Structure formats: structure tokens, C-alpha cells
Amino acid sequence: MTRLQQKWWKEASVYQIYPASFKDSNNDGWGDLPGITSKLPYLKRLGVDAIWICPFYDSPQQDMGYDISDYEKVWPRYGTNEDCYELIQKCHDAGIKVVVDLVINHCSSEHKWFQESRSSKSNAKRDWFIWKPAKGLDAAGKPIPPNNWKSFFGGSAWEWDEKTQEFYLRLFASKQPDFNWENEDMRKHLYESSAGFWLRHGIDGFRIDTAGLYSKADGLPDAEITDPDSEFQYPGEITRNGPRIHEFHKEMRQYFDEQVQDGREIFTVGEVGDCTIEGRLLYTSENEREMSQLFHFAHINVGATELFRYNVTPFTLKEWKEAIAESFQFANRTDSWSTIYLENHDQPRSVTRFGDDSPLWRNISAKLLALLEISLTGTLYIYQGQELGQTNNIGWTLDQYEDVDVQNNRNLIREKHGDDSVHMRKFEEGVALFSRDHSRNPFPWSSREPDAGFSVHGGQGAPKPWLEVNDTFRDGINVEDEEHDPESVLNYWRQALLVRKKHKNFLVYGQDFEFHNLDHQKLVMFTKSSGDDSEPRTLFAALNFSSEPCDFTVPDENATYTPFFGNYPLESGQKQSLRPWEGRLYFASD
Ligand code: ISL
């Protein structure tokens, strides 16, 4: 096979920005778009090629902007539409592409379409959302939801509407009504407002939110009872990758293609979560023209049960290795493409989960995670703060979390078991490890008190950021301190991104990935080729995921292994032994 088709969006390192928490340029305690624009030189120096900005559209913020009330307007706290156009222009001037979030499974109940839909049963937009009558009344005279589906944020997935005496479906928060994708008229208006508008303003791609959820199973049947203790059941299979999902994606992609008339090549990355290999191939095949790549969750879901993310369960390194490979192995030598990521705005910090965030090992294990990521095949995503080796928040009480997912579930546990219950203690432990707020703190630009340099003016009278800062900015985890430290995680990421580019044929585009000694409980070792059959070398990676030294064997004793990058200084004549949390990349030749 000849080399894979190379594309800008395959080899781009994409930096994900959470606008509420990146940089506050007007001192109101919230990040904003001019704040992002002011930090483009930082991103350029980091070496990223594109940014993905989480939703910045008008919203009542029940779910941090994933509840959109106007797709075509910037939320005033984040700035104006003009600020956004300027950001896009300045990014392009700096050679940085712009990817925006496309949130189209649901909108906010404050969106005018939903307001119309809920106004009467005969409204022309009634069918744009999913309305159903009650199944009956319970003993207390309360309407019973149409089926047993549980919301992703806890409780029933149905919300009762007093005025028209029907339920609407909302798989997420109470004010996030799901669109009815069966309605063609709705789909056309949705594409136009949420995507067409921004494509015409020059953006380069979309991260498609909940991209597997639009086509619900025919008849919305009850979910299987997987949690007998719960009144409502996780509808996973029934809501995911439904009967018309591929048709919808093809239609939407065709719409995108029609909008872009100036020859620029946009790309899309869908948040799919869980899907078979066949499904992943269908979604991402170049030939099928649906999406360019997708986010699969297997490797970030290890250690939590599917039923409830705060149920912490042990996992082995082998399980994690196999789950990581699920992200990209399916695409091997096909026309599909993959993604590489360990963090995003829905995930805790990777060094806490997969490295060792104690003072002794945080720096080196965060670098090891960076090394792992730059050596895997797919488009690489870095979430803000990850490049600093940011850790979870330590010692937070439940009151400190803002996330609707934490507060909803806390209320449910409180009602059922009380605040002093074992259930609440277990939940608290789960939140300490898995809460989404661990990645949502204001970004630490410096060690300046009290807000880590997040707002333009600090010191006395500085605004209180919308979410508390992570205390670790006082321990050197901030941009200013890391800039000055040649050994910092930040400086390592800069170097690592250059190495990824320099050896992109192996690192970005490498094929035929194979684990070596998969069962090993400390080592992650693998080989891959450049995918070009005329290239005689192979890449070999040896990474020690433990706090003790570890010996390893190479896959082929007769080959010559030349190390070219690692997270400790490379020394000549190295033995087959790795220091704690050490990783090395080699080229092997016969
Ligand atoms: O993080 C989760 C629950 O705490 C996931 O179930 C997550 O909600 C799911 O992956 C979908 O995520 C996306 O859509 C949500 C939004 O809250 C997330 O931030 C977004 O990434 C609803 O729009």
C-alpha cells in the first residue's frame, strides 16, 4: 500500500479551549473571546495548529453553554459576534484553524423554536421536539413518564410541561429539550442556524456534540433494566447509533460541503462515545462522507461503571492499553481516521487518573502521558491545562462543584439516602476523581494571587472567578513559572509537538500498531510502521507506567534500536531498563 492520504486535519495538533475558563479580558470573572485572542501568541509558541472552542453561543448556562438559546449569537459575557469574527481572523492570520462546537441533539428550552413548540399542541413547530403524553398517573396523582429512560445527568429523561400537559424528552438537563430529528423541516433549519451561519463566517470545522444520539429507536421503547435499584434506566443502546444516524450524518455533511464554496477543506470530529468497529468505520470513512473522525470513550471510561460515572472501580494497565488501541486500530489501512486524546472538558485530569500526581512523580508522569499521546496514530487533542501537567482539585467539598451533573446527582442521593449516608461518601469519592469540574477551573497564567492571573487585574478587588482556581498554581503549575523552567511539562509539550511533526510519517500516520508484551502490568510497549512499504524501519516505544525502575525486552533481539526521543535525557549505551515513569521512542532497523 502506498502512503495514507495526508491532510492538514489529520496531522494537526488541536488545542481545546473552554471559553469560561481560558482568559478573562474584562475582569468579570468569566473568560471571554477577546481573552482567547490575546493569548494566540501563547498557543502559537506551544505549537498547536488548530483550536476547538467549546460553546460560546447565547445560553442560560444550565449546562455551561451546551444549552443554546441562539446559535447565531455569542453569549454576551463571552463578547460580541464581532469579537468572534475578529478571533477567527486573527487565528487565520497566525496560521491557526478554528473548530467550533456543534450542539444539535438538543437546544435550550429558552430557544425560540422550543418556546414556539411548547406554546400549543397545534403549533407548527410542535413536532420539532419529542412530545409524549403521560403513561398515566401514579398513586400521588403525578404524571408517569412515557418510558423508563434515565437522563445522562440523573433522574427521568422526561420533563413534564404543565401548559400542554405532555412530557418532552431531554436526555441531558431539564432545560435541554432533544430535537426530533425525524422532522426534516427541523433538520434543515437546524443545519442552517447552527452550522451554516458559522461556516459562512470562515470556521474550519466542527466538533459535533453527542453525534451518535440523534436517531432514537423506533417507538422509544423502555430500556432494559440494568440497575434494579433505580426507577429509571440508562438508555445507552436504545439512544446510541440509532436506525437513521448514518443517513442524518450524510445529509448534514452534504449540507456543509454545499456551504463551503471557497475551496477550504473543513473537517468534523463527532463525539460518538461508544460504537462497534463497523459503526466507527461507517462514521469516519472518507468514502461514506459523514464525519472525518470521532471521539471514542473506551480508554477514558475505564475505572468507572457505565451505569454511573462516579462509581469508581479498579482497572488494570492491560485493560487501559486495549481500550486506548480501540481509538485508532479500527482505522488501520482504511480510509477512516482516528483521534488521540486523554482529556477534555468532560474528563478529570489525566495525570491524576493515569499518571501519578504526587509531587515526586507529577512532572515526569505527565511527560510520559505526553510522550504516549504524540506517538499514537490520529489527530491529537490537547485540553487547556494539560500542557501544564494540571492535576485534579484536591480536597474540594461537594459545595465547591458547579457542574449540573454533580449537583443533580447529589440532590438525588440526598433525597434517597441523606447527606450522612455511605452512598453520599462514595459519591464524594467518585466526584473527587471523576468530576468534570477538575478540568474546568480558570486557567493558571501565573502565580499571581488570588486568581492565578486569570482576570486582567488581580490583587485586591480582583473579581471572583465563576469557578474556584486550582490551588496548584501556587506550586508552580502555571504558565509563567513553567515558561522559566526548562524541565517543565509545558516546555516538554512544546518539544514533543515538534518531534511529532518531524517524524509524522511514523508518529501521526503510523500503521500496523502492535502491542509487545501486552500482559505486562507496568510497561506499555508497541511497534508500528510508517504505512509506507518502502520504509524499512519500524517505530518501537517502551514506556514505564510505574514508580519503580523496570527492565524490558525488545521485540527483535537481532534488530538495532536507536532511541530518538524520551522524557528523561537520552544517554548513549542505554540498557533495556527504564527509570520510574520513563518512556523512550526508538527506530528499529535490521
Ligand atoms: O460527561 C458526561 C456525563 O457527566 C457524559 O455523559 C457527557 O454528557 C456526554 O459525553 C455528552 O457530552 C456532551 O454533551 C453534553 C454536555 O454536557 C457535555 O459537556 C458535552 O461534551 C450535553 O450537551
Coordinates of C-alpha atoms and ligand atoms in Angstrom, one line a residue:
M1 CA 0.0 0.0 0.0
T2 CA 1.2 3.5 -0.7
R3 CA 1.3 6.1 2.0
L4 CA -2.0 7.2 3.5
Q5 CA -3.5 10.3 2.2
Q6 CA -2.1 13.2 4.2
K7 CA -4.3 16.1 5.2
W8 CA -3.9 19.1 7.4
W9 CA -6.6 18.0 9.8
K10 CA -5.0 14.5 10.2
E11 CA -1.7 15.9 11.4
A12 CA -3.0 18.9 13.2
S13 CA -2.4 19.2 17.0
V14 CA -5.7 20.7 18.2
Y15 CA -5.9 22.7 21.4
Q16 CA -9.3 22.6 23.2
I17 CA -10.4 25.8 24.8
Y18 CA -13.1 26.1 27.5
P19 CA -14.1 29.8 27.0
A20 CA -15.4 30.3 30.5
S21 CA -12.0 29.5 31.9
F22 CA -9.3 30.5 29.5
K23 CA -8.7 34.2 29.9
D24 CA -10.9 36.9 31.4
S25 CA -10.1 40.1 29.5
N26 CA -12.7 42.4 31.1
N27 CA -12.5 41.5 34.7
D28 CA -15.9 40.0 35.3
G29 CA -14.6 36.6 36.5
W30 CA -15.5 34.8 33.2
G31 CA -13.2 34.0 30.4
D32 CA -14.2 35.5 27.0
L33 CA -13.4 35.6 23.3
P34 CA -11.1 38.7 23.4
G35 CA -9.2 36.8 26.2
I36 CA -8.6 33.9 23.7
T37 CA -7.5 36.4 21.0
S38 CA -5.0 37.9 23.4
K39 CA -3.4 34.5 24.1
L40 CA -2.8 33.4 20.5
P41 CA 0.9 34.0 20.8
Y42 CA 1.0 31.5 23.7
L43 CA -0.8 28.9 21.5
K44 CA 1.5 29.6 18.6
R45 CA 4.5 29.1 20.8
L46 CA 3.1 25.9 22.1
G47 CA 3.0 24.6 18.6
V48 CA -0.7 23.9 18.0
D49 CA -2.3 24.1 14.6
A50 CA -5.9 24.5 15.5
I51 CA -8.2 25.4 18.3
W52 CA -11.5 23.9 19.2
I53 CA -13.6 26.3 21.3
C54 CA -16.4 24.9 23.4
P55 CA -19.8 26.5 23.0
F56 CA -19.7 30.3 23.2
Y57 CA -23.2 30.9 21.9
D58 CA -26.1 32.6 23.8
S59 CA -27.3 30.4 26.6
P60 CA -28.8 30.4 30.1
Q61 CA -25.8 28.2 31.1
Q62 CA -27.7 25.3 32.7
D63 CA -25.0 23.1 31.2
M64 CA -22.2 25.5 30.6
G65 CA -23.3 26.6 27.1
Y66 CA -24.3 23.1 25.9
D67 CA -27.8 24.5 26.2
I68 CA -28.0 27.0 23.4
S69 CA -30.8 29.6 23.1
D70 CA -29.4 31.3 20.0
Y71 CA -26.9 29.5 17.6
E72 CA -26.1 32.7 15.8
K73 CA -25.2 34.9 18.7
V74 CA -22.3 35.0 21.1
W75 CA -23.2 34.9 24.8
P76 CA -22.8 38.5 25.9
R77 CA -20.4 37.6 28.7
Y78 CA -18.1 36.0 26.2
G79 CA -18.2 39.1 24.0
T80 CA -19.9 40.1 20.7
N81 CA -20.2 38.4 17.3
E82 CA -17.7 40.9 16.1
D83 CA -15.2 39.7 18.8
C84 CA -15.7 36.2 17.4
Y85 CA -15.2 37.2 13.8
E86 CA -12.0 39.0 14.9
L87 CA -10.8 35.9 16.8
I88 CA -11.4 33.8 13.6
Q89 CA -9.5 36.3 11.5
K90 CA -6.6 36.6 14.0
C91 CA -6.3 32.8 14.2
H92 CA -6.1 32.6 10.5
D93 CA -3.5 35.3 10.3
A94 CA -1.5 33.3 12.8
G95 CA -1.9 30.1 10.8
I96 CA -4.3 28.5 13.4
K97 CA -7.5 26.9 12.2
V98 CA -10.7 27.3 14.2
V99 CA -13.1 24.5 15.1
V100 CA -16.3 25.2 16.9
D101 CA -18.8 23.1 18.9
L102 CA -21.9 22.0 17.1
V103 CA -24.6 21.1 19.7
I104 CA -27.6 19.7 17.9
N105 CA -29.0 16.9 19.8
H106 CA -30.8 19.5 21.9
C107 CA -31.0 23.2 22.5
S108 CA -32.1 25.3 25.5
S109 CA -35.7 25.4 26.5
E110 CA -35.2 29.2 26.0
H111 CA -34.5 28.8 22.3
K112 CA -37.3 30.5 20.4
W113 CA -38.1 27.2 18.5
F114 CA -38.8 25.4 21.7
Q115 CA -40.8 28.4 23.0
E116 CA -43.0 28.1 20.0
S117 CA -43.1 24.3 20.2
R118 CA -44.3 24.4 23.8
S119 CA -46.9 27.1 23.2
S120 CA -49.6 24.7 22.0
K121 CA -50.1 21.2 20.7
S122 CA -51.1 22.5 17.3
N123 CA -48.1 24.8 16.9
A124 CA -46.2 24.3 13.6
K125 CA -43.0 23.6 15.5
R126 CA -44.7 21.1 17.9
D127 CA -43.1 18.2 16.1
W128 CA -39.6 19.8 16.2
F129 CA -39.2 18.3 19.7
I130 CA -40.2 15.0 21.1
W131 CA -43.5 15.3 23.0
K132 CA -45.4 12.4 24.5
P133 CA -48.5 12.1 26.8
A134 CA -48.1 10.7 30.3
K135 CA -48.4 6.9 30.7
G136 CA -50.9 7.5 33.4
L137 CA -50.9 8.9 36.9
D138 CA -49.1 7.5 39.9
A139 CA -50.7 6.9 43.3
A140 CA -49.9 10.5 44.2
G141 CA -51.6 11.8 41.0
K142 CA -48.3 12.7 39.4
P143 CA -47.9 12.0 35.6
I144 CA -45.9 8.9 34.8
P145 CA -43.2 9.5 32.1
P146 CA -43.7 7.8 28.7
N147 CA -40.8 5.4 29.3
N148 CA -38.2 4.4 31.9
W149 CA -35.2 6.3 30.4
K150 CA -32.8 7.9 32.7
S151 CA -31.2 11.2 31.9
F152 CA -27.4 11.3 31.5
F153 CA -27.4 13.7 34.4
G154 CA -29.6 11.5 36.6
G155 CA -33.4 11.2 37.2
S156 CA -36.0 10.8 34.4
A157 CA -35.2 11.8 30.9
W158 CA -38.7 13.3 30.5
E159 CA -39.8 16.7 31.7
W160 CA -43.5 17.5 32.3
D161 CA -44.9 20.6 30.7
E162 CA -47.9 21.9 32.7
K163 CA -49.3 24.1 29.9
T164 CA -49.8 21.5 27.2
Q165 CA -50.0 18.5 29.6
E166 CA -47.3 16.5 27.9
F167 CA -43.7 15.4 28.5
Y168 CA -40.8 16.4 26.4
L169 CA -37.7 14.3 26.1
R170 CA -34.4 15.7 27.4
L171 CA -31.6 13.2 27.6
F172 CA -29.5 15.7 29.5
A173 CA -30.5 18.6 31.8
S174 CA -34.1 19.6 32.4
K175 CA -33.8 22.6 30.2
Q176 CA -32.1 20.8 27.3
P177 CA -35.0 19.5 25.1
D178 CA -34.0 16.9 22.5
F179 CA -34.7 17.8 18.9
N180 CA -36.9 15.5 16.9
W181 CA -34.6 14.6 14.1
E182 CA -37.3 12.7 12.3
N183 CA -38.7 16.1 11.3
E184 CA -37.0 17.1 8.0
D185 CA -38.0 20.8 8.3
M186 CA -36.4 21.0 11.7
R187 CA -33.2 19.4 10.4
K188 CA -32.9 21.9 7.6
H189 CA -33.4 24.9 9.9
L190 CA -31.0 23.4 12.5
Y191 CA -28.2 22.9 9.9
E192 CA -28.7 26.4 8.7
S193 CA -28.6 28.1 12.0
S194 CA -26.1 26.1 14.0
A195 CA -23.6 25.3 11.2
G196 CA -24.3 27.3 8.0
F197 CA -24.0 30.6 9.9
W198 CA -20.5 29.8 11.2
L199 CA -19.3 28.1 8.1
R200 CA -20.1 31.3 6.3
H201 CA -18.1 33.2 8.9
G202 CA -15.0 31.2 8.0
I203 CA -14.6 28.5 10.6
D204 CA -12.6 25.4 9.6
G205 CA -14.5 22.6 11.3
F206 CA -16.9 21.3 13.9
R207 CA -16.7 19.2 17.0
I208 CA -20.1 17.6 16.8
D209 CA -21.6 17.1 20.2
T210 CA -23.3 13.8 21.1
A211 CA -23.0 12.8 17.5
G212 CA -24.4 9.3 18.0
L213 CA -27.7 10.3 19.7
Y214 CA -29.8 11.9 17.1
S215 CA -31.7 8.9 15.8
K216 CA -33.7 7.4 18.6
A217 CA -35.0 3.8 18.5
D218 CA -38.4 3.4 16.8
G219 CA -41.3 3.8 19.3
L220 CA -38.9 4.9 22.1
P221 CA -39.2 1.5 23.9
D222 CA -38.3 1.1 27.6
A223 CA -34.7 0.5 28.3
E224 CA -33.6 -2.9 29.7
I225 CA -33.4 -3.0 33.5
T226 CA -29.7 -2.9 34.2
D227 CA -30.0 -1.2 37.6
P228 CA -32.8 -2.8 39.6
D229 CA -32.3 -0.3 42.4
S230 CA -33.2 2.6 40.2
E231 CA -36.6 3.8 39.0
F232 CA -35.0 5.0 35.7
Q233 CA -32.7 3.0 33.4
Y234 CA -29.7 4.0 31.4
P235 CA -30.9 4.0 27.8
G236 CA -27.4 3.6 26.3
E237 CA -28.1 1.1 23.5
I238 CA -31.5 2.5 22.6
T239 CA -30.4 6.1 22.1
R240 CA -27.0 5.4 20.6
N241 CA -26.2 4.9 16.9
G242 CA -29.9 4.5 16.0
P243 CA -31.5 3.4 12.8
R244 CA -31.2 6.6 10.8
I245 CA -28.0 8.0 12.3
H246 CA -25.8 7.4 9.3
E247 CA -28.4 8.9 6.9
F248 CA -28.5 12.0 9.1
H249 CA -24.8 12.4 9.1
K250 CA -24.6 12.1 5.4
E251 CA -27.3 14.6 4.9
M252 CA -25.6 17.1 7.2
R253 CA -22.1 16.6 5.7
Q254 CA -23.6 17.2 2.3
Y255 CA -25.1 20.5 3.6
F256 CA -21.6 21.5 5.0
D257 CA -20.0 20.8 1.6
E258 CA -22.6 22.9 -0.2
Q259 CA -21.9 25.9 2.1
V260 CA -18.2 25.9 1.7
Q261 CA -17.6 27.3 -1.8
D262 CA -14.1 28.8 -1.4
G263 CA -12.2 25.6 -1.6
R264 CA -11.2 25.4 2.1
E265 CA -11.3 21.9 3.4
I266 CA -13.3 21.7 6.6
F267 CA -13.2 18.7 9.0
T268 CA -15.5 17.3 11.6
V269 CA -15.0 15.3 14.7
G270 CA -18.0 13.6 16.2
E271 CA -18.4 12.8 19.9
V272 CA -19.7 9.2 19.5
G273 CA -18.6 7.6 22.7
D274 CA -19.5 4.0 22.2
C275 CA -19.8 2.2 18.9
T276 CA -18.9 -1.1 17.2
I277 CA -15.9 -1.2 14.9
E278 CA -18.2 -1.4 11.9
G279 CA -20.1 1.7 13.1
R280 CA -16.8 3.6 13.7
L281 CA -15.7 2.8 10.2
L282 CA -19.0 3.9 8.7
Y283 CA -19.0 7.2 10.6
T284 CA -15.4 8.1 9.6
S285 CA -14.8 6.6 6.2
E286 CA -13.7 9.2 3.7
N287 CA -15.8 7.5 1.1
E288 CA -19.0 7.5 3.2
R289 CA -18.8 11.3 3.8
E290 CA -20.2 11.5 7.3
M291 CA -17.6 12.8 9.7
S292 CA -13.8 13.0 9.4
Q293 CA -13.0 11.3 12.8
L294 CA -14.7 10.6 16.1
F295 CA -14.1 10.5 19.8
H296 CA -14.5 7.1 21.3
F297 CA -14.7 6.8 25.1
A298 CA -13.3 3.3 25.9
H299 CA -10.0 4.5 27.3
I300 CA -11.4 7.3 29.4
N301 CA -14.2 5.2 30.7
V302 CA -12.0 2.7 32.4
G303 CA -12.3 2.8 36.1
A304 CA -16.0 3.8 36.2
T305 CA -19.1 1.8 35.6
E306 CA -21.3 2.6 32.6
L307 CA -24.3 3.0 34.8
F308 CA -22.9 5.7 36.9
R309 CA -19.7 7.6 36.3
Y310 CA -19.0 8.2 40.0
N311 CA -18.8 4.5 40.8
V312 CA -15.1 4.1 41.0
T313 CA -13.9 0.6 40.0
P314 CA -10.3 -0.7 39.7
F315 CA -8.8 -1.3 36.3
T316 CA -5.6 -2.9 35.1
L317 CA -3.0 -1.4 32.8
K318 CA -3.7 -4.1 30.3
E319 CA -7.4 -3.0 30.1
W320 CA -6.3 0.6 29.6
K321 CA -3.9 -0.4 26.9
E322 CA -6.5 -2.4 25.0
A323 CA -9.0 0.5 25.4
I324 CA -6.6 3.0 24.0
A325 CA -6.0 0.9 21.0
E326 CA -9.7 0.9 20.3
S327 CA -9.4 4.6 19.4
F328 CA -7.2 4.0 16.3
Q329 CA -6.7 0.4 15.5
F330 CA -10.1 0.1 13.7
A331 CA -8.9 2.7 11.1
N332 CA -5.7 0.8 10.2
R333 CA -5.1 0.8 6.5
T334 CA -8.5 2.1 5.7
D335 CA -9.9 5.4 4.5
S336 CA -11.0 6.2 8.1
W337 CA -9.2 8.3 10.5
S338 CA -8.8 8.4 14.3
T339 CA -8.4 10.7 17.3
I340 CA -5.9 10.7 20.2
Y341 CA -6.9 12.4 23.5
L342 CA -6.7 11.9 27.2
E343 CA -8.6 14.9 28.5
N344 CA -11.4 17.2 27.6
H345 CA -14.0 19.4 29.4
D346 CA -16.0 16.3 30.5
Q347 CA -13.0 14.5 32.0
P348 CA -10.8 14.8 35.0
R349 CA -7.0 15.5 34.7
S350 CA -5.1 12.7 33.0
V351 CA -2.0 12.9 35.3
T352 CA -4.3 12.2 38.3
R353 CA -6.0 9.3 36.6
F354 CA -3.3 7.6 34.5
G355 CA -0.1 9.0 35.9
D356 CA 1.0 9.9 39.5
D357 CA 0.1 13.4 40.6
S358 CA 2.2 13.3 43.8
P359 CA 4.8 16.0 43.9
L360 CA 7.6 13.4 43.3
W361 CA 6.2 12.0 40.1
R362 CA 3.7 14.5 38.7
N363 CA 6.2 16.2 36.3
I364 CA 7.7 13.1 34.8
S365 CA 4.5 11.1 34.6
A366 CA 2.7 14.0 32.9
K367 CA 5.6 14.0 30.4
L368 CA 5.2 10.2 29.9
L369 CA 1.5 10.7 29.0
A370 CA 2.5 13.4 26.5
L371 CA 5.0 11.0 25.0
L372 CA 2.4 8.3 24.7
E373 CA 0.0 10.6 23.0
I374 CA 2.4 12.1 20.5
S375 CA 3.4 8.6 19.4
L376 CA -0.1 7.4 18.6
T377 CA -1.9 7.5 15.2
G378 CA -4.7 10.0 14.8
T379 CA -5.4 13.7 15.2
L380 CA -4.1 14.8 18.6
Y381 CA -6.2 16.9 21.0
I382 CA -4.7 18.7 24.0
Y383 CA -7.1 20.2 26.5
Q384 CA -6.2 23.5 28.1
G385 CA -4.1 23.0 31.2
Q386 CA -3.0 19.5 30.2
E387 CA 0.1 21.1 28.7
L388 CA 1.0 22.3 32.2
G389 CA 0.5 18.9 33.8
Q390 CA -2.5 20.2 35.7
T391 CA -3.9 17.9 38.3
N392 CA -7.4 17.4 39.8
N393 CA -8.6 19.7 42.5
I394 CA -7.6 18.3 45.8
G395 CA -9.8 18.3 48.9
W396 CA -12.8 20.0 47.4
T397 CA -16.1 19.7 49.3
L398 CA -19.3 18.9 47.2
D399 CA -20.4 22.6 47.6
Q400 CA -17.4 23.7 45.5
Y401 CA -18.5 21.9 42.4
E402 CA -20.6 23.8 39.9
D403 CA -21.4 21.1 37.4
V404 CA -25.1 20.3 36.9
D405 CA -24.2 16.6 36.7
V406 CA -22.7 16.7 40.2
Q407 CA -25.4 18.8 41.8
N408 CA -28.3 16.8 40.2
N409 CA -26.9 13.5 41.4
R410 CA -26.1 14.9 44.8
N411 CA -29.7 16.0 45.2
L412 CA -31.0 12.6 44.1
I413 CA -28.7 10.8 46.6
R414 CA -29.7 13.3 49.3
E415 CA -33.4 12.7 48.8
K416 CA -33.0 8.9 48.7
H417 CA -30.2 8.2 51.3
G418 CA -29.5 11.5 53.1
D419 CA -26.3 13.6 53.4
D420 CA -24.7 11.4 56.0
S421 CA -25.1 8.2 54.1
V422 CA -22.5 5.7 52.9
H423 CA -23.9 6.5 49.4
M424 CA -23.0 10.1 49.8
R425 CA -19.5 9.3 50.9
K426 CA -19.0 7.0 48.0
F427 CA -20.3 9.6 45.6
E428 CA -18.0 12.2 47.1
E429 CA -15.0 9.9 46.4
G430 CA -16.2 9.4 42.8
V431 CA -16.6 13.1 42.3
A432 CA -13.1 13.7 43.7
L433 CA -11.8 11.5 40.9
F434 CA -14.2 12.0 38.0
S435 CA -15.9 15.3 38.2
R436 CA -15.9 17.4 35.0
D437 CA -15.0 20.5 37.1
H438 CA -11.5 19.2 37.6
S439 CA -10.8 20.3 34.1
R440 CA -12.9 23.4 34.2
N441 CA -11.0 25.7 36.6
P442 CA -9.8 29.1 35.5
F443 CA -6.5 28.6 33.6
P444 CA -3.5 29.5 35.6
W445 CA -1.5 32.1 33.7
S446 CA 0.8 33.0 36.7
S447 CA 1.3 32.6 40.4
R448 CA -0.4 36.0 40.9
E449 CA -2.9 36.0 43.9
P450 CA -5.7 35.4 44.2
D451 CA -6.8 34.2 40.7
A452 CA -3.6 32.8 39.1
G453 CA -3.6 35.6 36.6
F454 CA -6.9 34.6 35.1
S455 CA -8.5 38.1 35.0
V456 CA -6.7 41.1 33.6
H457 CA -6.4 42.8 37.0
G458 CA -5.6 40.8 40.1
G459 CA -4.8 41.7 43.6
Q460 CA -7.2 43.4 46.0
G461 CA -10.6 43.7 44.5
A462 CA -10.0 41.1 41.8
P463 CA -13.2 39.5 40.6
K464 CA -14.1 36.1 41.9
P465 CA -13.8 33.7 39.0
W466 CA -17.0 31.7 38.2
L467 CA -15.3 28.5 39.4
E468 CA -12.6 28.4 42.0
V469 CA -9.0 28.2 40.8
N470 CA -7.0 25.0 41.4
D471 CA -4.6 25.7 44.3
T472 CA -1.7 24.1 42.5
F473 CA -1.0 27.4 40.7
R474 CA 0.9 28.2 43.9
D475 CA 3.1 25.1 43.4
G476 CA 4.5 26.2 40.1
I477 CA 1.7 24.8 37.9
N478 CA 1.1 28.0 35.9
V479 CA 2.3 29.3 32.6
E480 CA 4.7 31.9 33.9
D481 CA 6.6 29.6 36.2
E482 CA 6.7 26.8 33.6
E483 CA 7.9 29.1 30.9
H484 CA 11.0 29.8 33.0
D485 CA 11.7 26.2 33.9
P486 CA 13.4 24.2 31.1
E487 CA 12.2 21.0 32.8
S488 CA 8.6 21.9 33.0
V489 CA 5.8 19.9 31.5
L490 CA 4.9 22.9 29.3
N491 CA 8.4 23.0 27.7
Y492 CA 8.2 19.3 27.2
W493 CA 4.9 19.5 25.3
R494 CA 6.5 22.2 23.0
Q495 CA 9.3 19.9 22.2
A496 CA 7.1 16.8 21.9
L497 CA 4.8 18.5 19.4
L498 CA 7.8 19.4 17.2
V499 CA 9.0 15.8 17.4
R500 CA 5.6 14.6 16.3
K501 CA 5.7 16.8 13.3
K502 CA 9.3 15.9 12.4
H503 CA 8.6 12.2 12.4
K504 CA 5.0 12.5 11.3
N505 CA 5.1 9.5 8.9
F506 CA 5.6 7.3 11.9
L507 CA 4.0 9.2 14.8
V508 CA 0.9 10.7 13.2
Y509 CA 0.4 8.4 10.2
G510 CA 1.9 5.2 11.5
Q511 CA 0.1 1.9 10.7
D512 CA 0.1 -1.7 11.8
F513 CA 0.3 -0.9 15.5
E514 CA 1.0 -4.0 17.7
F515 CA 1.5 -4.3 21.4
H516 CA 4.6 -6.0 22.6
N517 CA 4.1 -7.9 25.9
L518 CA 0.5 -6.7 26.3
D519 CA 0.1 -8.5 29.6
H520 CA 2.8 -6.6 31.3
Q521 CA 1.3 -4.6 34.2
K522 CA 3.9 -1.8 34.2
L523 CA 5.0 -1.4 30.7
V524 CA 3.3 -0.1 27.6
M525 CA 5.3 -1.2 24.6
F526 CA 4.4 -1.3 20.9
T527 CA 5.7 -1.2 17.4
K528 CA 4.3 0.4 14.3
S529 CA 5.4 1.1 10.7
S530 CA 5.2 4.2 8.6
G531 CA 2.5 2.6 6.5
D532 CA 4.8 3.1 3.5
D533 CA 6.1 -0.3 2.5
S534 CA 9.3 1.1 1.1
E535 CA 10.3 2.4 4.5
P536 CA 12.5 -0.3 6.2
R537 CA 12.4 1.0 9.7
T538 CA 9.8 0.5 12.4
L539 CA 9.0 2.6 15.5
F540 CA 9.3 0.9 18.9
A541 CA 8.0 2.6 22.0
A542 CA 8.8 1.5 25.6
L543 CA 7.0 3.3 28.4
N544 CA 7.1 2.5 32.1
F545 CA 3.8 3.3 33.8
S546 CA 5.1 2.7 37.4
S547 CA 7.1 4.5 40.1
E548 CA 9.8 1.8 40.1
P549 CA 12.5 1.1 37.5
C550 CA 11.6 -1.6 35.1
D551 CA 13.5 -3.8 32.7
F552 CA 12.2 -4.6 29.3
T553 CA 12.9 -6.8 26.2
V554 CA 12.9 -5.5 22.7
P555 CA 10.7 -7.3 20.2
D556 CA 13.6 -8.4 17.9
E557 CA 16.9 -9.2 19.5
N558 CA 18.6 -9.1 16.1
A559 CA 17.5 -5.6 15.2
T560 CA 19.3 -2.3 16.0
Y561 CA 17.3 0.1 18.2
T562 CA 18.2 3.8 18.1
P563 CA 16.4 6.0 20.6
F564 CA 15.3 9.3 19.3
F565 CA 13.0 10.9 22.0
G566 CA 12.1 10.3 25.6
N567 CA 11.1 12.1 28.7
Y568 CA 14.4 11.7 30.6
P569 CA 17.6 12.9 28.8
L570 CA 18.7 10.2 26.4
E571 CA 22.1 8.8 27.3
S572 CA 24.2 6.7 25.0
G573 CA 24.6 3.0 25.5
Q574 CA 21.3 2.7 27.4
K575 CA 20.4 -0.7 28.7
Q576 CA 17.0 -2.2 28.4
S577 CA 15.8 -0.6 31.6
L578 CA 13.5 2.3 32.2
R579 CA 13.5 4.6 35.2
P580 CA 10.3 5.4 37.0
W581 CA 7.7 6.8 34.6
E582 CA 10.3 6.8 31.8
G583 CA 9.4 6.4 28.2
R584 CA 11.5 6.1 25.0
L585 CA 10.9 6.0 21.3
Y586 CA 13.2 4.1 19.1
F587 CA 13.7 3.4 15.4
A588 CA 14.4 -0.2 14.8
S589 CA 16.2 -1.4 11.7
D590 CA 17.6 -4.8 10.7
Ligands
ISL1 O1 -19.8 13.7 30.8 C1 -20.8 13.1 30.8 C2 -21.7 12.9 32.0 O2 -21.2 13.6 33.1 C3 -21.2 12.4 29.5 O3 -22.3 11.6 29.6 C4 -21.5 13.6 28.5 O4 -22.6 14.3 29.0 C5 -21.7 13.0 27.2 O5 -20.5 12.6 26.8 C6 -22.1 14.1 26.2 O6 -21.3 15.3 26.3 C7 -21.6 16.4 25.6 O7 -22.9 16.8 25.7 C8 -23.4 17.2 27.0 C9 -22.5 18.2 27.6 O8 -22.9 18.4 29.0 C10 -21.0 17.8 27.6 O9 -20.2 18.8 28.1 C11 -20.8 17.6 26.1 O10 -19.4 17.3 25.9 C12 -24.8 17.7 26.8 O11 -24.7 18.7 25.7

